[in-house]
Amino acid sequence: MVLRKLPGVSASGMGLRLSQKFVFLLFLSGLVTLCFGALFFLPDTVRLNRGPCLAHLSPEAPPAENRPEMLAPLPPGSTRFNGLSACELFMSYGYLHIKRVIRGDFTDLNLFVLCLQMMKFAWDNYKRYAWGNNELRPLTRNGHLGNMFGGLRGASIVDSLDTLYIMGLMEEYEEAKEWVQNNLDLNSNGEASLFEVNIRYVGGLLSAYYLTGAEIFKQKVMELGEKLLPAFNTPTGIPRGVINLGSGTSWSWGWASAGSSILAEFGTLHLEFLHLSQLSGNPLFTEKVMNIRKLLNKIEKPHGLYPNFLSPVSGNWVQHHVSIGGLGDSFYEYLIKSYLMSDKTDQEAQKMYYSAMEAIETNLVQKSPGGLTYLAEWRGGILDHKMGHLACFSGGMIGIGADDGPAGQRQHYLDLAAEITHTCHESYSPTKLGPEAFRFDAGAEATATRLSDRYYILRPEVIESYMYMWRLTHDPKYREWGWEAVEALEKHCRVDAGFSGIRDVYASTVSHDNMQQSFFLSETLKYLYLLFSDDDLLPLEDWVFNTEAHPLPVIRKRCLQEHSATQDHGQTNLE
């Protein structure tokens, strides 16, 4: 720290007279007390560090509204990092990150602060110009509702609840919570995507409840969960992709081949629906998703692969198109995460995941002439040497599944995860932002060869894999790559009133798309924040992130046993 020369302080000799030293030490001790005292008013770090058994099985965390207000900022003249005072840093990060300041690791600290500032900037502009709408249009400074949520509003609010809380932005979290309590109206009519409502609204509310213990989130998510059940009223129990939350009628997307349901949509319900059953005590939610798994186990799979289109009427595949990117991606993610979330007891999910991985490696994993490992798409036996940005989540997925595969395969899976993550890093263009899809044919090496594939809409998947690979390996390159992405987002996507996607990642002159996606706040910024945080903030052994990056606690066997014993004891006392 550099002290400016003060009146009456000699620049030579001992520098400070005894009385001045006493005053300075008194001030310093007050500063330390102020900063460390603020830690007691931060989010409940026990809940962030160690996942609860389940909120309904363990005592609730003290509601955020009952915690004292944070103390005032540091007096003028204090050292500031990226515009924040040292005391504000303490308040923002909590005890997990104090050691960074103590040991003088200002580089990590600055990266961490910038991620926090990006979130606050995105949130403040959403609040100013689009409050209550689903997303912000930052160029025109207005809100966007869209047609994915069937009349539901506030997607950015619900998607941001856990991010705000995890980052310690408590004033902003309280604003979001108040909006959910007073304004989140679930009695809407319109075309809602079952998939999007589930991962954003159900996942966001579940996560907020588990992190904070606030009952309003539990009430809202149980009401919303009930409204999704009619989508499963099909001859096979495979849900249709679109539902009217008011009437309960459901139908398939008009663009879906022969009225089919989409693998990534009906295969990305398991985590949330199991928790809905846990919270409500209603086994129906679990039964619905287990029926999906039962049908998928029974049906023949070409070369062991899962095509993307399935008829909810006949239960047969409609097309033999396989992709680990769009239309298929999160189905595979939810297999391994279902196993992990079950405290590694869901052996059926484990078996399905590793069988799928074997088929993927046999049929889809390819090596480019330049030595890049990628996941091609499969169309009835013909490979399309294309990989989408959405498929770049798979580096992290394969990484977190490395420990529990066939004997002797751990290092193989870690190597494969690292290779795919490296390929996705290489797809990030000279702007250090990646295109929607990139190819490996006609001499292309991880490059978007079509104009229609060159856009970037603030997607998180590459950064998601950086975060997981950092947690698994602690190779510093993942943080270096994450910092490249931070700089690129700041340079190319930050506009006067928020963050916007760009239309061409290769263009020297940036053209913005005028959309701050809700998943930018829920996923991209959260994964960056976690990438630069310590591993004991939401540790992977205690929390599983849904595909929208909403953390859900692992369902511990001991917790269920304790809960069962408690119920039996209570029943005995009643008899």
Coordinates of C-alpha atoms in Angstrom, one line a residue:
M1 CA 0.0 0.0 0.0
V2 CA 1.3 3.5 -0.8
L3 CA 0.7 6.2 1.8
R4 CA 0.5 9.8 0.5
K5 CA 2.6 12.3 2.3
L6 CA 0.6 13.8 5.1
P7 CA 1.1 17.3 6.7
G8 CA 3.5 17.0 9.6
V9 CA 4.9 13.7 8.6
S10 CA 8.6 13.7 7.9
A11 CA 9.7 11.9 4.7
S12 CA 13.0 10.8 6.5
G13 CA 13.8 9.2 9.8
M14 CA 11.1 7.3 11.5
G15 CA 8.4 9.0 9.4
L16 CA 5.6 9.1 12.1
R17 CA 5.8 10.6 15.6
L18 CA 4.5 8.5 18.4
S19 CA 1.1 10.3 18.7
Q20 CA 0.6 10.0 14.9
K21 CA 1.4 6.3 15.1
F22 CA -1.1 5.9 17.8
V23 CA -3.8 7.6 15.8
F24 CA -2.9 5.7 12.7
L25 CA -3.0 2.3 14.6
L26 CA -6.3 3.3 16.2
F27 CA -7.8 4.1 12.7
L28 CA -6.4 0.8 11.3
S29 CA -7.8 -1.3 14.1
G30 CA -11.2 0.3 13.6
L31 CA -11.0 -0.4 9.9
V32 CA -10.2 -4.1 10.5
T33 CA -13.0 -4.4 13.0
L34 CA -15.4 -2.7 10.6
C35 CA -14.5 -5.0 7.7
F36 CA -14.4 -8.2 9.7
G37 CA -17.6 -7.3 11.5
A38 CA -19.3 -7.0 8.1
L39 CA -18.7 -10.6 7.5
F40 CA -21.4 -11.6 10.0
F41 CA -24.0 -9.9 7.8
L42 CA -23.1 -11.8 4.5
P43 CA -25.1 -14.7 3.1
D44 CA -25.1 -17.9 5.2
T45 CA -21.8 -19.3 4.0
V46 CA -22.5 -22.7 5.6
R47 CA -25.3 -23.1 3.1
L48 CA -23.0 -22.0 0.3
N49 CA -20.1 -24.2 1.3
R50 CA -21.9 -27.4 2.3
G51 CA -25.2 -28.3 0.7
P52 CA -28.0 -28.8 3.2
C53 CA -29.5 -32.3 3.6
L54 CA -32.6 -30.7 2.1
A55 CA -34.2 -27.5 3.3
H56 CA -37.3 -29.3 4.5
L57 CA -35.2 -31.8 6.5
S58 CA -32.9 -29.3 8.3
P59 CA -33.4 -26.0 10.1
E60 CA -34.0 -23.0 7.9
A61 CA -31.3 -20.4 7.4
P62 CA -32.1 -17.1 9.0
P63 CA -34.2 -15.2 6.5
A64 CA -32.1 -12.5 4.8
E65 CA -34.5 -9.8 5.8
N66 CA -33.8 -10.5 9.5
R67 CA -30.1 -9.8 9.1
P68 CA -28.7 -6.4 10.1
E69 CA -27.8 -4.0 7.4
M70 CA -24.2 -3.9 6.2
L71 CA -21.9 -1.3 7.7
A72 CA -20.9 2.0 6.0
P73 CA -18.1 2.0 3.4
L74 CA -14.5 2.8 4.4
P75 CA -13.7 6.5 5.1
P76 CA -12.1 8.5 2.2
G77 CA -8.5 7.9 1.5
S78 CA -8.6 4.1 1.6
T79 CA -7.0 1.9 -1.1
R80 CA -9.5 1.0 -3.8
F81 CA -9.4 -1.9 -6.2
N82 CA -11.4 -1.4 -9.4
G83 CA -13.4 1.3 -7.7
L84 CA -14.3 -0.8 -4.6
S85 CA -12.7 0.0 -1.2
A86 CA -11.0 -2.7 0.7
C87 CA -13.9 -2.8 3.1
E88 CA -16.4 -3.2 0.3
L89 CA -14.3 -6.1 -0.9
F90 CA -14.5 -7.7 2.5
M91 CA -18.2 -7.2 2.5
S92 CA -18.7 -8.6 -0.9
Y93 CA -16.5 -11.7 -0.6
G94 CA -16.7 -12.9 3.0
Y95 CA -14.1 -14.9 4.9
L96 CA -13.5 -17.3 2.0
H97 CA -11.6 -14.6 0.1
I98 CA -10.0 -12.5 2.8
K99 CA -6.8 -14.6 2.6
R100 CA -6.3 -13.3 -1.0
V101 CA -6.0 -9.7 0.3
I102 CA -3.8 -10.7 3.2
R103 CA -1.3 -12.5 1.0
G104 CA -1.4 -9.6 -1.5
D105 CA -2.8 -11.7 -4.4
F106 CA -4.3 -8.7 -6.1
T107 CA -4.5 -10.2 -9.6
D108 CA -7.0 -12.8 -8.6
L109 CA -8.8 -10.3 -6.5
N110 CA -9.2 -7.9 -9.4
L111 CA -10.5 -10.6 -11.6
F112 CA -13.0 -11.5 -8.9
V113 CA -14.1 -7.9 -8.4
L114 CA -14.6 -7.4 -12.1
C115 CA -17.0 -10.3 -12.4
L116 CA -18.9 -8.9 -9.5
Q117 CA -19.0 -5.5 -11.1
M118 CA -20.2 -7.0 -14.4
M119 CA -23.1 -8.6 -12.6
K120 CA -24.1 -5.4 -10.8
F121 CA -23.9 -3.5 -14.1
A122 CA -26.0 -6.0 -15.9
W123 CA -28.6 -6.1 -13.1
D124 CA -28.7 -2.4 -12.5
N125 CA -29.5 -1.7 -16.2
Y126 CA -32.1 -4.5 -16.3
K127 CA -33.7 -2.9 -13.2
R128 CA -33.6 0.6 -14.7
Y129 CA -35.0 -0.2 -18.2
A130 CA -36.7 -3.6 -18.2
W131 CA -37.9 -4.4 -14.6
G132 CA -40.5 -7.1 -14.6
N133 CA -39.9 -8.0 -18.3
N134 CA -38.1 -11.2 -19.2
E135 CA -34.9 -9.7 -20.6
L136 CA -33.3 -6.3 -21.3
R137 CA -32.8 -4.8 -24.7
P138 CA -29.7 -2.6 -23.8
L139 CA -29.4 -0.6 -27.1
T140 CA -33.0 0.6 -27.1
R141 CA -33.2 0.6 -23.3
N142 CA -36.5 -1.3 -23.0
G143 CA -37.8 -4.7 -21.9
H144 CA -38.4 -7.9 -23.9
L145 CA -41.0 -10.5 -23.1
G146 CA -40.6 -13.1 -25.8
N147 CA -42.8 -16.1 -26.4
M148 CA -40.9 -18.9 -24.6
F149 CA -42.4 -18.4 -21.2
G150 CA -46.2 -18.5 -21.9
G151 CA -46.9 -15.1 -20.3
L152 CA -44.6 -15.6 -17.3
R153 CA -42.6 -12.5 -16.6
G154 CA -39.4 -11.7 -14.8
A155 CA -37.2 -14.4 -16.2
S156 CA -34.0 -12.3 -15.6
I157 CA -35.2 -11.8 -12.0
V158 CA -35.8 -15.5 -11.2
D159 CA -32.7 -16.5 -13.1
S160 CA -30.6 -14.0 -11.1
L161 CA -31.8 -14.8 -7.6
D162 CA -29.0 -17.3 -6.7
T163 CA -26.3 -15.4 -8.5
L164 CA -27.1 -12.2 -6.5
Y165 CA -27.2 -14.2 -3.3
I166 CA -24.0 -16.1 -4.0
M167 CA -22.1 -12.9 -4.9
G168 CA -23.3 -11.1 -1.7
L169 CA -25.3 -8.5 -3.6
M170 CA -27.9 -8.6 -0.8
E171 CA -29.8 -5.3 -1.6
E172 CA -30.3 -6.5 -5.2
Y173 CA -31.3 -10.0 -3.9
E174 CA -33.9 -8.5 -1.6
E175 CA -35.3 -6.5 -4.5
A176 CA -35.6 -9.7 -6.6
K177 CA -37.2 -11.6 -3.7
E178 CA -39.8 -8.9 -3.2
W179 CA -40.7 -8.9 -6.9
V180 CA -41.2 -12.7 -6.8
Q181 CA -43.4 -12.4 -3.7
N182 CA -45.6 -9.6 -5.0
N183 CA -45.4 -9.8 -8.8
L184 CA -44.6 -13.3 -10.1
D185 CA -48.0 -14.3 -11.4
L186 CA -48.2 -18.0 -12.4
N187 CA -51.8 -17.7 -13.7
S188 CA -50.8 -17.0 -17.3
N189 CA -52.0 -18.2 -20.7
G190 CA -49.7 -18.6 -23.6
E191 CA -47.2 -20.9 -25.3
A192 CA -44.7 -21.9 -22.6
S193 CA -41.6 -24.0 -23.3
L194 CA -41.7 -26.8 -20.8
F195 CA -37.9 -27.0 -21.0
E196 CA -37.3 -23.3 -20.5
V197 CA -39.8 -22.8 -17.7
N198 CA -38.3 -25.8 -15.9
I199 CA -34.6 -24.9 -16.1
R200 CA -35.1 -21.2 -15.5
Y201 CA -38.1 -20.7 -13.3
V202 CA -38.3 -24.1 -11.5
G203 CA -34.5 -24.4 -11.2
G204 CA -34.1 -20.8 -10.2
L205 CA -36.8 -20.9 -7.5
L206 CA -35.5 -24.3 -6.1
S207 CA -32.0 -23.0 -5.9
A208 CA -33.1 -19.8 -4.2
Y209 CA -35.0 -21.7 -1.7
Y210 CA -32.2 -24.1 -0.8
L211 CA -29.7 -21.3 -0.5
T212 CA -31.8 -18.9 1.6
G213 CA -34.6 -20.9 3.2
A214 CA -37.1 -18.3 2.2
E215 CA -40.6 -19.9 2.1
I216 CA -41.9 -17.8 -0.7
F217 CA -39.6 -19.6 -3.2
K218 CA -40.9 -23.0 -2.1
Q219 CA -44.5 -21.8 -2.4
K220 CA -44.0 -20.5 -5.9
V221 CA -42.0 -23.4 -7.2
M222 CA -44.5 -26.0 -5.9
E223 CA -47.4 -24.1 -7.6
L224 CA -45.5 -23.9 -10.8
G225 CA -44.4 -27.5 -10.7
E226 CA -48.1 -28.6 -10.5
K227 CA -48.8 -26.5 -13.6
L228 CA -46.3 -28.5 -15.7
L229 CA -47.7 -31.9 -15.0
P230 CA -50.4 -31.9 -17.7
A231 CA -47.6 -31.9 -20.4
F232 CA -47.0 -35.5 -19.5
N233 CA -50.6 -36.5 -20.5
T234 CA -49.6 -38.4 -23.7
P235 CA -49.9 -42.1 -24.7
T236 CA -46.3 -42.8 -23.7
G237 CA -45.9 -40.3 -20.8
I238 CA -43.2 -38.5 -22.9
P239 CA -44.1 -34.8 -22.4
R240 CA -44.8 -32.5 -25.3
G241 CA -42.6 -29.5 -25.6
V242 CA -45.2 -26.7 -25.3
I243 CA -47.8 -26.2 -22.5
N244 CA -50.4 -23.6 -21.7
L245 CA -49.9 -23.0 -18.0
G246 CA -53.5 -21.8 -17.6
S247 CA -55.5 -24.5 -19.4
G248 CA -53.0 -27.3 -19.1
T249 CA -53.2 -28.1 -22.8
S250 CA -50.0 -29.2 -24.4
W251 CA -48.6 -29.7 -27.9
S252 CA -45.4 -30.2 -29.8
W253 CA -43.4 -27.5 -31.5
G254 CA -44.5 -26.8 -35.0
W255 CA -40.9 -27.2 -36.3
A256 CA -40.4 -30.6 -34.6
S257 CA -40.4 -33.4 -37.1
A258 CA -43.7 -35.3 -37.2
G259 CA -44.9 -33.8 -33.9
S260 CA -42.0 -35.3 -32.0
S261 CA -40.7 -34.3 -28.6
I262 CA -37.0 -33.3 -28.2
L263 CA -34.5 -35.3 -26.4
A264 CA -32.8 -32.4 -24.7
E265 CA -36.2 -31.1 -23.5
F266 CA -37.9 -34.2 -22.0
G267 CA -34.4 -35.4 -20.9
T268 CA -33.7 -32.2 -18.9
L269 CA -36.4 -32.5 -16.2
H270 CA -34.9 -35.1 -13.8
L271 CA -33.0 -33.0 -11.4
E272 CA -35.7 -30.4 -10.8
F273 CA -38.6 -33.0 -10.6
L274 CA -36.8 -35.1 -8.0
H275 CA -36.4 -32.1 -5.8
L276 CA -40.1 -31.1 -6.4
S277 CA -41.0 -34.6 -5.0
Q278 CA -38.5 -34.1 -2.1
L279 CA -40.0 -30.8 -1.2
S280 CA -43.7 -31.7 -1.6
G281 CA -43.6 -35.3 -0.5
N282 CA -45.5 -36.0 -3.8
P283 CA -43.9 -38.9 -5.6
L284 CA -45.8 -38.0 -8.9
F285 CA -43.0 -35.7 -10.0
T286 CA -40.4 -38.5 -9.7
E287 CA -42.7 -41.0 -11.3
K288 CA -43.1 -38.8 -14.4
V289 CA -39.3 -38.5 -15.0
M290 CA -38.6 -42.2 -14.1
N291 CA -41.2 -43.2 -16.7
I292 CA -39.2 -41.3 -19.3
R293 CA -36.1 -43.2 -18.3
K294 CA -38.0 -46.5 -18.4
L295 CA -39.1 -45.9 -22.0
L296 CA -35.6 -44.9 -23.1
N297 CA -34.1 -48.0 -21.6
K298 CA -36.6 -50.2 -23.4
I299 CA -36.4 -48.6 -26.9
E300 CA -33.7 -49.7 -29.3
K301 CA -30.9 -47.2 -29.8
P302 CA -29.0 -47.1 -33.1
H303 CA -25.4 -47.9 -32.4
G304 CA -26.1 -47.2 -28.7
L305 CA -26.9 -43.5 -29.6
Y306 CA -29.9 -41.5 -28.6
P307 CA -31.5 -39.6 -31.5
N308 CA -32.9 -36.2 -30.9
F309 CA -36.6 -36.7 -32.0
L310 CA -39.0 -39.1 -30.3
S311 CA -42.7 -39.5 -30.9
P312 CA -44.7 -38.9 -27.7
V313 CA -47.5 -41.0 -29.2
S314 CA -45.7 -44.1 -30.5
G315 CA -42.6 -43.9 -28.3
N316 CA -40.4 -44.5 -31.4
W317 CA -37.5 -42.4 -32.8
V318 CA -38.7 -40.1 -35.6
Q319 CA -35.2 -39.2 -37.1
H320 CA -31.8 -40.7 -36.6
H321 CA -30.1 -37.3 -35.9
V322 CA -27.7 -37.3 -33.0
S323 CA -26.1 -34.3 -31.5
I324 CA -24.3 -33.5 -28.2
G325 CA -25.0 -29.9 -29.0
G326 CA -28.5 -28.4 -29.6
L327 CA -31.5 -30.8 -29.3
G328 CA -29.5 -33.4 -27.4
D329 CA -27.0 -31.7 -25.1
S330 CA -28.4 -31.5 -21.6
F331 CA -30.0 -35.0 -21.7
Y332 CA -26.5 -36.5 -21.3
E333 CA -25.6 -33.8 -18.7
Y334 CA -28.6 -34.8 -16.6
L335 CA -27.7 -38.5 -16.6
I336 CA -24.4 -38.0 -14.9
K337 CA -25.7 -35.2 -12.7
S338 CA -28.7 -37.4 -11.6
Y339 CA -26.1 -40.0 -10.4
L340 CA -24.1 -37.4 -8.6
M341 CA -27.1 -35.7 -7.1
S342 CA -28.3 -39.0 -5.7
D343 CA -25.1 -39.3 -3.6
K344 CA -24.0 -41.8 -6.2
T345 CA -26.8 -44.2 -5.5
D346 CA -28.7 -43.9 -8.8
Q347 CA -26.9 -46.7 -10.6
E348 CA -29.4 -46.8 -13.5
A349 CA -28.4 -43.2 -14.4
Q350 CA -24.7 -44.1 -14.0
K351 CA -25.1 -47.1 -16.4
M352 CA -27.0 -45.0 -18.9
Y353 CA -24.4 -42.3 -18.9
Y354 CA -21.4 -44.4 -19.4
S355 CA -23.1 -46.5 -22.0
A356 CA -23.9 -43.3 -23.9
M357 CA -20.3 -42.1 -23.5
E358 CA -19.0 -45.3 -25.0
A359 CA -21.3 -44.9 -28.0
I360 CA -20.3 -41.3 -28.4
E361 CA -16.7 -42.0 -28.3
T362 CA -17.1 -44.8 -30.8
N363 CA -19.3 -42.9 -33.3
L364 CA -18.9 -39.1 -32.7
V365 CA -15.5 -38.2 -31.2
Q366 CA -13.2 -37.1 -34.0
K367 CA -9.7 -35.7 -34.4
S368 CA -9.1 -32.8 -36.9
P369 CA -6.1 -32.7 -39.2
G370 CA -4.7 -30.0 -36.9
G371 CA -5.1 -32.3 -33.8
L372 CA -8.2 -30.9 -32.3
T373 CA -10.7 -33.3 -30.6
Y374 CA -14.3 -32.5 -31.4
L375 CA -17.8 -34.1 -31.3
A376 CA -19.3 -34.4 -34.7
E377 CA -23.1 -34.8 -35.3
W378 CA -24.5 -38.0 -36.7
R379 CA -27.3 -38.2 -39.3
G380 CA -28.3 -41.7 -40.0
G381 CA -24.7 -43.0 -40.0
I382 CA -23.2 -40.0 -41.9
L383 CA -21.0 -37.6 -39.9
D384 CA -21.5 -33.9 -40.1
H385 CA -18.1 -32.4 -39.0
K386 CA -19.7 -29.5 -37.1
M387 CA -19.7 -28.7 -33.4
G388 CA -22.0 -26.2 -31.8
H389 CA -21.2 -23.8 -29.0
L390 CA -23.8 -25.6 -27.0
A391 CA -21.8 -28.8 -27.2
C392 CA -18.9 -27.1 -25.4
F393 CA -20.5 -27.8 -22.0
S394 CA -19.4 -31.4 -22.6
G395 CA -15.8 -30.7 -21.5
G396 CA -17.0 -30.0 -18.0
M397 CA -19.6 -32.9 -18.1
I398 CA -17.0 -35.5 -19.1
G399 CA -14.7 -34.1 -16.4
I400 CA -17.1 -34.4 -13.5
G401 CA -17.9 -37.9 -14.6
A402 CA -14.3 -39.1 -14.8
D403 CA -14.2 -40.6 -11.3
D404 CA -17.1 -43.0 -11.5
G405 CA -16.6 -44.7 -14.9
P406 CA -15.2 -48.1 -15.8
A407 CA -12.1 -49.1 -13.9
G408 CA -8.9 -47.5 -15.1
Q409 CA -10.7 -44.9 -17.2
R410 CA -10.4 -41.8 -15.0
Q411 CA -7.4 -40.3 -16.6
H412 CA -8.8 -41.1 -20.1
Y413 CA -11.9 -39.1 -19.4
L414 CA -10.0 -36.3 -17.8
D415 CA -7.8 -36.1 -20.9
L416 CA -10.8 -36.2 -23.2
A417 CA -12.5 -33.5 -21.2
A418 CA -9.3 -31.3 -21.5
E419 CA -9.0 -31.9 -25.2
I420 CA -12.6 -30.9 -25.9
T421 CA -12.3 -27.8 -23.7
H422 CA -9.1 -26.9 -25.6
T423 CA -10.9 -27.2 -28.9
C424 CA -13.7 -24.9 -27.7
H425 CA -11.1 -22.4 -26.5
E426 CA -9.6 -22.6 -30.0
S427 CA -13.0 -21.8 -31.5
Y428 CA -13.0 -18.5 -29.8
S429 CA -12.0 -16.2 -32.6
P430 CA -9.6 -13.3 -32.6
T431 CA -12.2 -11.4 -30.6
K432 CA -11.9 -14.1 -28.0
L433 CA -15.6 -14.9 -28.3
G434 CA -16.9 -18.0 -30.0
P435 CA -19.4 -18.5 -32.8
E436 CA -22.7 -20.4 -32.5
A437 CA -21.2 -23.3 -34.5
F438 CA -17.9 -24.2 -36.0
R439 CA -16.7 -26.7 -38.5
F440 CA -13.8 -29.1 -39.2
D441 CA -14.2 -29.8 -42.9
A442 CA -12.9 -28.2 -46.2
G443 CA -9.7 -27.1 -44.3
A444 CA -11.6 -25.4 -41.5
E445 CA -10.3 -25.8 -37.9
A446 CA -12.9 -24.9 -35.3
T447 CA -14.1 -22.0 -37.5
A448 CA -17.6 -20.8 -38.5
T449 CA -17.7 -21.1 -42.3
R450 CA -21.2 -19.9 -42.6
L451 CA -22.4 -16.3 -41.9
S452 CA -25.4 -17.7 -40.1
D453 CA -23.2 -19.4 -37.5
R454 CA -21.0 -16.4 -36.6
Y455 CA -23.1 -14.8 -33.8
Y456 CA -22.5 -14.9 -30.1
I457 CA -25.4 -14.4 -27.7
L458 CA -23.5 -14.3 -24.4
R459 CA -23.5 -18.0 -24.1
P460 CA -21.9 -19.7 -21.1
E461 CA -20.9 -23.2 -22.2
V462 CA -17.2 -22.7 -22.9
I463 CA -16.8 -20.8 -19.6
E464 CA -18.8 -23.5 -17.8
S465 CA -16.2 -26.1 -18.9
Y466 CA -13.3 -23.7 -17.8
M467 CA -14.9 -23.6 -14.4
Y468 CA -15.3 -27.4 -14.0
M469 CA -11.8 -28.1 -15.4
W470 CA -10.2 -25.6 -13.1
R471 CA -12.0 -27.2 -10.1
L472 CA -10.8 -30.6 -11.2
T473 CA -7.2 -29.9 -12.3
H474 CA -6.2 -26.4 -11.0
D475 CA -4.4 -25.9 -14.2
P476 CA -3.9 -22.1 -14.4
K477 CA -4.6 -22.0 -18.1
Y478 CA -8.4 -22.3 -17.4
R479 CA -8.3 -19.1 -15.3
E480 CA -6.2 -17.4 -18.0
W481 CA -8.8 -18.5 -20.7
G482 CA -11.6 -17.2 -18.4
W483 CA -9.8 -13.9 -18.1
E484 CA -9.6 -13.7 -21.9
A485 CA -13.4 -14.1 -22.0
V486 CA -13.9 -11.4 -19.4
E487 CA -11.8 -9.0 -21.3
A488 CA -13.7 -9.8 -24.5
L489 CA -17.1 -9.4 -22.9
E490 CA -16.1 -6.1 -21.6
K491 CA -14.6 -4.9 -24.9
H492 CA -17.2 -6.2 -27.4
C493 CA -20.4 -6.9 -25.5
R494 CA -20.6 -4.2 -22.9
V495 CA -22.7 -1.2 -24.1
D496 CA -23.9 1.9 -22.3
A497 CA -27.0 0.1 -20.8
G498 CA -26.0 -3.5 -20.3
F499 CA -24.4 -6.3 -22.2
S500 CA -25.4 -7.4 -25.7
G501 CA -24.7 -10.3 -28.0
I502 CA -22.9 -9.7 -31.2
R503 CA -23.8 -10.7 -34.7
D504 CA -20.3 -11.7 -36.1
V505 CA -17.4 -12.7 -33.9
Y506 CA -15.0 -12.3 -36.8
A507 CA -16.0 -8.7 -37.7
S508 CA -13.6 -5.9 -36.9
T509 CA -16.6 -3.6 -36.4
V510 CA -19.0 -4.9 -33.7
S511 CA -22.7 -5.1 -34.5
H512 CA -24.8 -5.8 -31.4
D513 CA -28.0 -7.9 -31.3
N514 CA -29.7 -5.7 -28.6
M515 CA -30.4 -8.6 -26.2
Q516 CA -29.1 -9.2 -22.7
Q517 CA -30.1 -12.9 -22.2
S518 CA -31.3 -14.0 -18.8
F519 CA -28.8 -16.8 -18.9
F520 CA -25.9 -14.3 -19.0
L521 CA -26.8 -13.4 -15.4
S522 CA -27.6 -16.9 -14.4
E523 CA -24.8 -18.8 -16.1
T524 CA -22.1 -16.8 -17.8
L525 CA -21.4 -14.4 -14.9
K526 CA -21.9 -17.1 -12.2
Y527 CA -19.4 -19.5 -13.8
L528 CA -16.9 -16.7 -14.2
Y529 CA -17.3 -15.8 -10.6
L530 CA -16.9 -19.4 -9.5
L531 CA -13.9 -19.8 -11.8
F532 CA -12.1 -17.1 -9.9
S533 CA -13.4 -18.2 -6.4
D534 CA -12.1 -20.8 -4.0
D535 CA -13.2 -24.4 -4.4
D536 CA -15.1 -24.3 -1.1
L537 CA -17.6 -21.9 -2.5
L538 CA -20.4 -24.3 -3.6
P539 CA -18.1 -27.3 -3.7
L540 CA -18.9 -29.9 -6.3
E541 CA -19.3 -32.7 -3.9
D542 CA -22.2 -31.0 -2.2
W543 CA -23.9 -29.2 -5.1
V544 CA -25.0 -30.1 -8.6
F545 CA -25.7 -27.3 -11.1
N546 CA -28.8 -27.7 -13.3
T547 CA -28.3 -26.8 -17.0
E548 CA -29.1 -23.1 -16.2
A549 CA -26.4 -23.1 -13.5
H550 CA -28.8 -23.2 -10.6
P551 CA -27.2 -25.1 -7.8
L552 CA -29.2 -27.9 -6.2
P553 CA -28.0 -29.9 -3.2
V554 CA -26.9 -33.5 -3.3
I555 CA -29.6 -35.7 -1.7
R556 CA -27.6 -37.4 1.0
K557 CA -28.5 -40.9 1.9
R558 CA -28.0 -40.2 5.6
C559 CA -30.4 -37.2 5.4
L560 CA -33.2 -39.4 4.0
Q561 CA -32.5 -42.0 6.7
E562 CA -32.6 -39.4 9.4
H563 CA -35.8 -38.0 7.9
S564 CA -37.4 -41.5 7.8
A565 CA -36.3 -42.2 11.4
T566 CA -37.8 -38.9 12.5
Q567 CA -41.1 -39.6 10.8
D568 CA -41.2 -43.1 12.3
H569 CA -40.5 -41.7 15.8
G570 CA -43.2 -39.1 15.4
Q571 CA -45.7 -41.8 14.3
T572 CA -44.8 -43.9 17.3
N573 CA -45.4 -41.0 19.6
L574 CA -48.8 -40.5 18.1
E575 CA -49.9 -44.1 18.6

